[in-house]
N, CA, C and O atoms as a MOPAC input file, in Angstrom:
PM7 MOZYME 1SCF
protein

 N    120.06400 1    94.29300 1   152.35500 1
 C    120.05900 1    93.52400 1   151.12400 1
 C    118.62400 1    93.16100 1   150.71700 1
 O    118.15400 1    93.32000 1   149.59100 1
 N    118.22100 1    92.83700 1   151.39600 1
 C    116.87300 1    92.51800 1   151.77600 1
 C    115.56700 1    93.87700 1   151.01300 1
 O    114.66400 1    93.61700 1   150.21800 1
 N    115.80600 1    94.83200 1   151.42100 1
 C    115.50100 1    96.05400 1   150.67900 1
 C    115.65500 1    96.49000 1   149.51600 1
 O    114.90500 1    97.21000 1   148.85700 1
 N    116.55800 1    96.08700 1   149.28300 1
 C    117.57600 1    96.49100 1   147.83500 1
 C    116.55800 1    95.96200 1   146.55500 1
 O    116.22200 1    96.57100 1   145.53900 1
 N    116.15800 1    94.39200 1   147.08300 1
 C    115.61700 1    93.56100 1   146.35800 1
 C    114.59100 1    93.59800 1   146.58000 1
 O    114.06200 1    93.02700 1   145.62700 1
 N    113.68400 1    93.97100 1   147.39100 1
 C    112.33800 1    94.39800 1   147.14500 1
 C    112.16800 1    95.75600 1   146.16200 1
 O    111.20200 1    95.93700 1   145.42000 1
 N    113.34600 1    96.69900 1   146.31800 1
 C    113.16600 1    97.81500 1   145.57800 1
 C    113.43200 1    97.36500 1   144.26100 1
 O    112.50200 1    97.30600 1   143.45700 1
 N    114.29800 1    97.12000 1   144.01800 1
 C    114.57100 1    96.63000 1   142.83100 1
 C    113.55200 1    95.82400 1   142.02000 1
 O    113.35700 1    96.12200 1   140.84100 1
 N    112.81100 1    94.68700 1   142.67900 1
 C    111.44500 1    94.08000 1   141.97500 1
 C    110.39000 1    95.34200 1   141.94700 1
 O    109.45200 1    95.08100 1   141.19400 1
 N    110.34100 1    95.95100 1   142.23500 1
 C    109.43400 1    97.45300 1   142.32300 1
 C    109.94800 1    98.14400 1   141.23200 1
 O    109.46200 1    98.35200 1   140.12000 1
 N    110.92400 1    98.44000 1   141.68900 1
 C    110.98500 1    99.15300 1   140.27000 1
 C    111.06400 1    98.45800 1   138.69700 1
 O    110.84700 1    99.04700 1   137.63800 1
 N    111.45200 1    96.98900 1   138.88800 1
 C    110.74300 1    96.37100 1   137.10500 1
 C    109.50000 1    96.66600 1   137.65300 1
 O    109.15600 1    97.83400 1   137.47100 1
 N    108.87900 1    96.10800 1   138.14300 1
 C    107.20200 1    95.77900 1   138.08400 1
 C    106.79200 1    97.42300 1   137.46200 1
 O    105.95300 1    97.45500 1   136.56200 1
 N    107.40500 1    98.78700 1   137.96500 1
 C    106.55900 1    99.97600 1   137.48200 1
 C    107.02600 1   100.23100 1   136.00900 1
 O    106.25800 1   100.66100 1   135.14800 1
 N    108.93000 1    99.80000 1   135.68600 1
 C    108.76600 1   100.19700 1   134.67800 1
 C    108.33700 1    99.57200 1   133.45600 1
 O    108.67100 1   100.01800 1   132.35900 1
 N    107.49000 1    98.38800 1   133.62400 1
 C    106.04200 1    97.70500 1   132.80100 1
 C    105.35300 1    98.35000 1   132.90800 1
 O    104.63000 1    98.28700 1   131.91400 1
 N    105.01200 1    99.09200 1   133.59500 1
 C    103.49100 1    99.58300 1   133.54400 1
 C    103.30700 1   101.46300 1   133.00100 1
 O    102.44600 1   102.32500 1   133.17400 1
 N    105.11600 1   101.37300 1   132.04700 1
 C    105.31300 1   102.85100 1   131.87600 1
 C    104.13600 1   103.64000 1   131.07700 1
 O    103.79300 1   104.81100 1   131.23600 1
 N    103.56000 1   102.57600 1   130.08000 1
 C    102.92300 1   103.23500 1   129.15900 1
 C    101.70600 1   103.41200 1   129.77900 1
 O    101.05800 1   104.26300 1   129.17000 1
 N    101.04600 1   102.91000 1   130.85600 1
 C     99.98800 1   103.13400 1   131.83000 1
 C    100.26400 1   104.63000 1   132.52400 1
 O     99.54900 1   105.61100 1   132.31900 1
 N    101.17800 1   104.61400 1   133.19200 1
 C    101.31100 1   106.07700 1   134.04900 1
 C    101.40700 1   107.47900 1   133.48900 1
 O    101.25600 1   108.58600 1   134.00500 1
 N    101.83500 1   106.90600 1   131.75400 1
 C    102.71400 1   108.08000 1   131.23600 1
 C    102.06700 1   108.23400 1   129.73500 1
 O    102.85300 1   108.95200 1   129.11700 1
 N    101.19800 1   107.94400 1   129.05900 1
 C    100.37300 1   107.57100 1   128.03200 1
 C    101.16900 1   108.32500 1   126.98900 1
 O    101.44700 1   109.52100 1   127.06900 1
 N    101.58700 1   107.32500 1   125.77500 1
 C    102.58000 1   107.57100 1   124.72000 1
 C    101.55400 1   108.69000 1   123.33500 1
 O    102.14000 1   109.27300 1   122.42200 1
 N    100.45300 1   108.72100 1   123.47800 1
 C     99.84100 1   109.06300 1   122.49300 1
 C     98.60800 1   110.26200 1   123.07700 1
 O     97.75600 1   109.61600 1   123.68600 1
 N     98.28200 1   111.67200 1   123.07900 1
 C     97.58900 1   112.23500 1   123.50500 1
 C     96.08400 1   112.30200 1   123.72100 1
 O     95.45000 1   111.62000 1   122.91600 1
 N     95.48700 1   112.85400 1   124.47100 1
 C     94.18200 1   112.03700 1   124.85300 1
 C     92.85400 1   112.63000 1   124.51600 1
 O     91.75800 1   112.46300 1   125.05200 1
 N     93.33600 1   113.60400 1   123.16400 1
 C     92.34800 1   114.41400 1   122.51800 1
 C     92.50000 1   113.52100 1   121.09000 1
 O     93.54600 1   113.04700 1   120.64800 1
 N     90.92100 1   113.41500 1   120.39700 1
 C     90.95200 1   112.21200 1   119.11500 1
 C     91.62800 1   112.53100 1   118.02100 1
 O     92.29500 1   111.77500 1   117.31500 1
 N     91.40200 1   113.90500 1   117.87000 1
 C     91.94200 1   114.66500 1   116.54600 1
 C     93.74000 1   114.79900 1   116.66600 1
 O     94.40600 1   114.55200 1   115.66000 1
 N     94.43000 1   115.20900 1   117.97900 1
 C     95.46900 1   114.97200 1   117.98600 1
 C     96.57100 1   113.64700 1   118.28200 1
 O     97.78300 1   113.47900 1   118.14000 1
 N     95.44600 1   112.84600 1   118.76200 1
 C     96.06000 1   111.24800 1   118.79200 1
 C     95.97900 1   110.86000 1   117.29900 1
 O     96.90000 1   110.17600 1   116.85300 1
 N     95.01800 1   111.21100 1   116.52200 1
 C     94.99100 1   110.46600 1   114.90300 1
 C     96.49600 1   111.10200 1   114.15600 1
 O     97.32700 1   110.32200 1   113.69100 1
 N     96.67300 1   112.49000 1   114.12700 1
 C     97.46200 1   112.82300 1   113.68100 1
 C     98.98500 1   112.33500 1   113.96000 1
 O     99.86400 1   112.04000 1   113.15100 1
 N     99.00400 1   112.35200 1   115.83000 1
 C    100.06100 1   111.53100 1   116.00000 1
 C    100.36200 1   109.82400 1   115.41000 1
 O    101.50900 1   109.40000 1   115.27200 1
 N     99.28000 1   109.09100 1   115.14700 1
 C     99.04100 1   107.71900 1   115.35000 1
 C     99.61800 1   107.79000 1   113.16700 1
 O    100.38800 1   106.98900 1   112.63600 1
 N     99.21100 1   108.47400 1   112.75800 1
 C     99.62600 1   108.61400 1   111.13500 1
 C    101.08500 1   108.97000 1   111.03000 1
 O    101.78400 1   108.27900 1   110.28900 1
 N    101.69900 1   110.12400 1   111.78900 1
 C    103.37300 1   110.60800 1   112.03100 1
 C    103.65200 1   109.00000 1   112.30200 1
 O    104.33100 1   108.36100 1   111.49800 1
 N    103.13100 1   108.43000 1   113.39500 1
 C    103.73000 1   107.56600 1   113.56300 1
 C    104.75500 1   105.81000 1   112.45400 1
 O    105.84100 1   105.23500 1   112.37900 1
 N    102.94900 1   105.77200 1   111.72800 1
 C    102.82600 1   104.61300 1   110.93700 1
 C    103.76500 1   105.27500 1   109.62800 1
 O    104.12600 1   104.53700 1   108.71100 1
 N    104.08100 1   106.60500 1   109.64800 1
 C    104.57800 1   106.60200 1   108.26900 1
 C    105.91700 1   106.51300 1   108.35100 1
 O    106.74600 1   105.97700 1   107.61500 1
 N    106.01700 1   107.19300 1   109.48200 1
 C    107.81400 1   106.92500 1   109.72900 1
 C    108.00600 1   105.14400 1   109.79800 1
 O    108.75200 1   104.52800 1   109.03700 1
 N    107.40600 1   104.69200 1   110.56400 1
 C    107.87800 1   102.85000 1   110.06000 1
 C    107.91100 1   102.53900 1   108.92400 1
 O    108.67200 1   101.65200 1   108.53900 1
 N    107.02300 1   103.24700 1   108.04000 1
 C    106.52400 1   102.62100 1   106.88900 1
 C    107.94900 1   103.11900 1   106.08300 1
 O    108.15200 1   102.62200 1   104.97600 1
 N    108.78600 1   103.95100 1   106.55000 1
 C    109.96200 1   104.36600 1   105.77400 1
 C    111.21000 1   103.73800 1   105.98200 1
 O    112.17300 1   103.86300 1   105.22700 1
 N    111.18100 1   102.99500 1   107.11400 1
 C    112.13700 1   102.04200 1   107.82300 1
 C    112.99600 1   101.71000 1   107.11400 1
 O    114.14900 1   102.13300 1   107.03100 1
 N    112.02600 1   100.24500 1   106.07500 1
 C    112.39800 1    99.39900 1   105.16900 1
 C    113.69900 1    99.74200 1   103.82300 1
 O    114.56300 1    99.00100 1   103.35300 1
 N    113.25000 1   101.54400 1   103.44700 1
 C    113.45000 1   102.14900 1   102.00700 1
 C    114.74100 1   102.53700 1   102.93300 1
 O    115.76800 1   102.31100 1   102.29300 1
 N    114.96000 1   102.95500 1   103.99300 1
 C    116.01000 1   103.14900 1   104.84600 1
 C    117.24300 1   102.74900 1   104.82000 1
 O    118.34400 1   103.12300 1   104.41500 1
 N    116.50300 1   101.44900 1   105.64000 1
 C    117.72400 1   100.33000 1   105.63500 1
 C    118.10500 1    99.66800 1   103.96600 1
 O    119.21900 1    99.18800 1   103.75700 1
 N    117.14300 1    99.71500 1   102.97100 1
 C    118.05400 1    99.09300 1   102.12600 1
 C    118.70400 1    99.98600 1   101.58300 1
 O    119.77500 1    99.59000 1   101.12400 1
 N    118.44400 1   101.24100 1   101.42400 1
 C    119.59600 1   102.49000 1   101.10900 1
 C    120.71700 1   102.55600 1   101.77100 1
 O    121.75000 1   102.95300 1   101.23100 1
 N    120.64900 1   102.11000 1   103.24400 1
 C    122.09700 1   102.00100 1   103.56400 1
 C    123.06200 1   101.14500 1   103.18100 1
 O    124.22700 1   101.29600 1   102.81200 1
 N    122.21600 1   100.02900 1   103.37000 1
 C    122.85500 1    98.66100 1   102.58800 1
 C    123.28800 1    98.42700 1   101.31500 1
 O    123.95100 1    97.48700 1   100.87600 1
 N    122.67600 1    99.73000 1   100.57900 1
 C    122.90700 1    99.96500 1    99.26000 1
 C    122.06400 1    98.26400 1    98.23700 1
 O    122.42400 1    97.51400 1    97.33000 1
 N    120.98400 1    98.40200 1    99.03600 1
 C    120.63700 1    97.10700 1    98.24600 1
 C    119.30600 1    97.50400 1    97.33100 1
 O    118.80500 1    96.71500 1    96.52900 1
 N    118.71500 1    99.10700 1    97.62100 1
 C    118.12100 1    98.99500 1    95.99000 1
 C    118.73800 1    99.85600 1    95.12500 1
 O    119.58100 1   100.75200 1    95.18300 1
 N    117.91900 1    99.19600 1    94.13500 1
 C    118.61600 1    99.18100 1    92.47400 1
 C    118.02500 1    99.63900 1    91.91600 1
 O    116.82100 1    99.51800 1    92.13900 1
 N    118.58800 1   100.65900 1    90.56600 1
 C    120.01100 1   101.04800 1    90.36400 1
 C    120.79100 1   101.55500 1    91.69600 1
 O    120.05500 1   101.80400 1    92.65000 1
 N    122.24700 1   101.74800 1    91.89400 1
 C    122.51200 1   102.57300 1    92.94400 1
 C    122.60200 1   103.93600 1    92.37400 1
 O    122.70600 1   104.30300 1    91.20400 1
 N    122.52800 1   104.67800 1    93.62100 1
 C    121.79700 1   106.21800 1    93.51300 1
 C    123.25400 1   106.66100 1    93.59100 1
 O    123.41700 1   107.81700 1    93.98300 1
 N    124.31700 1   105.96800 1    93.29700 1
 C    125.92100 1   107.13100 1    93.03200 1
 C    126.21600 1   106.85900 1    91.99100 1
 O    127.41800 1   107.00400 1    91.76700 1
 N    125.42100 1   106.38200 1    90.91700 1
 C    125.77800 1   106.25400 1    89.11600 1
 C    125.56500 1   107.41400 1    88.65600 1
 O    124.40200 1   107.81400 1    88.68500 1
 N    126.59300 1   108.26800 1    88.11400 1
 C    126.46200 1   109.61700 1    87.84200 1
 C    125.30600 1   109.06100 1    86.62500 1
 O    124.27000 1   109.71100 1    86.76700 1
 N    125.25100 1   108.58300 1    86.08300 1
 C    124.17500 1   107.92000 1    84.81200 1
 C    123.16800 1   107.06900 1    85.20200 1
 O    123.32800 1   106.33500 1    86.17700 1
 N    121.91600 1   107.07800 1    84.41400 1
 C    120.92400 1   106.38800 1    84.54900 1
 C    120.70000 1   104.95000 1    84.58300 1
 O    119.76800 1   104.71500 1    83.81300 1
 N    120.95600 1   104.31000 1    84.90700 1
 C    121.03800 1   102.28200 1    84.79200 1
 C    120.11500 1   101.66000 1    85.03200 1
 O    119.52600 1   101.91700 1    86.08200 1
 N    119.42900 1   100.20000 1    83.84300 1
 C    118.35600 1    99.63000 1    84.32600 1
 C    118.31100 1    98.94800 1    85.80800 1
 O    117.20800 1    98.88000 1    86.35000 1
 N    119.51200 1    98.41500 1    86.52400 1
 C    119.75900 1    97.99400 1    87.27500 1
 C    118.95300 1    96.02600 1    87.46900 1
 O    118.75100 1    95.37100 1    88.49100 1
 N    118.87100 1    95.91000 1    86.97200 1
 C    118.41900 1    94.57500 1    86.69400 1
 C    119.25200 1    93.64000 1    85.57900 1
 O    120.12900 1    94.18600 1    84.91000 1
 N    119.00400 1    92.45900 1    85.42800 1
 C    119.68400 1    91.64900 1    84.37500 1
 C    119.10400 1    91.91600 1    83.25300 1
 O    117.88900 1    91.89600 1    83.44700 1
 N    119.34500 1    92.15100 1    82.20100 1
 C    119.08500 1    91.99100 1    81.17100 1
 C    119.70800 1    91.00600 1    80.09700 1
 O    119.25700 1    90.97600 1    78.95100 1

């Protein structure tokens, strides 16, 4: 039992230190920038995402017709 739980605190303690052993981003400049831009743009699309699912921007995009979508 005794073991179990030393292993077990061992293994959290390494898998903190994943991004140390295993480096998320490559270690040449020109191909880390490119990755580091893939990266920021896909978040940056997140937002337009989720409110499309939610159907919360406006107009909605299943109006066979064009709509201001605002009050007028």
């Amino acid at each position: 039992m005794r073991n179990f739980i030393i292993a077990l605190l061992l293994g959290f303690a390494l898998m903190g230190n994943t991004g140390c052993f295993l480096p998320i981003y490559s270690a040449d400049p020109s191909v880390r920038t490119t990755e580091l831009i893939y990266t920021s743009e896909n978040l940056r699309h997140v937002l337009e995402e989720w409110q499309r699912i939610w159907f919360l921007d406006q107009p909605s995009h299943l109006a066979p017709y064009r709509t201001h979508g605002g009050i007028i």
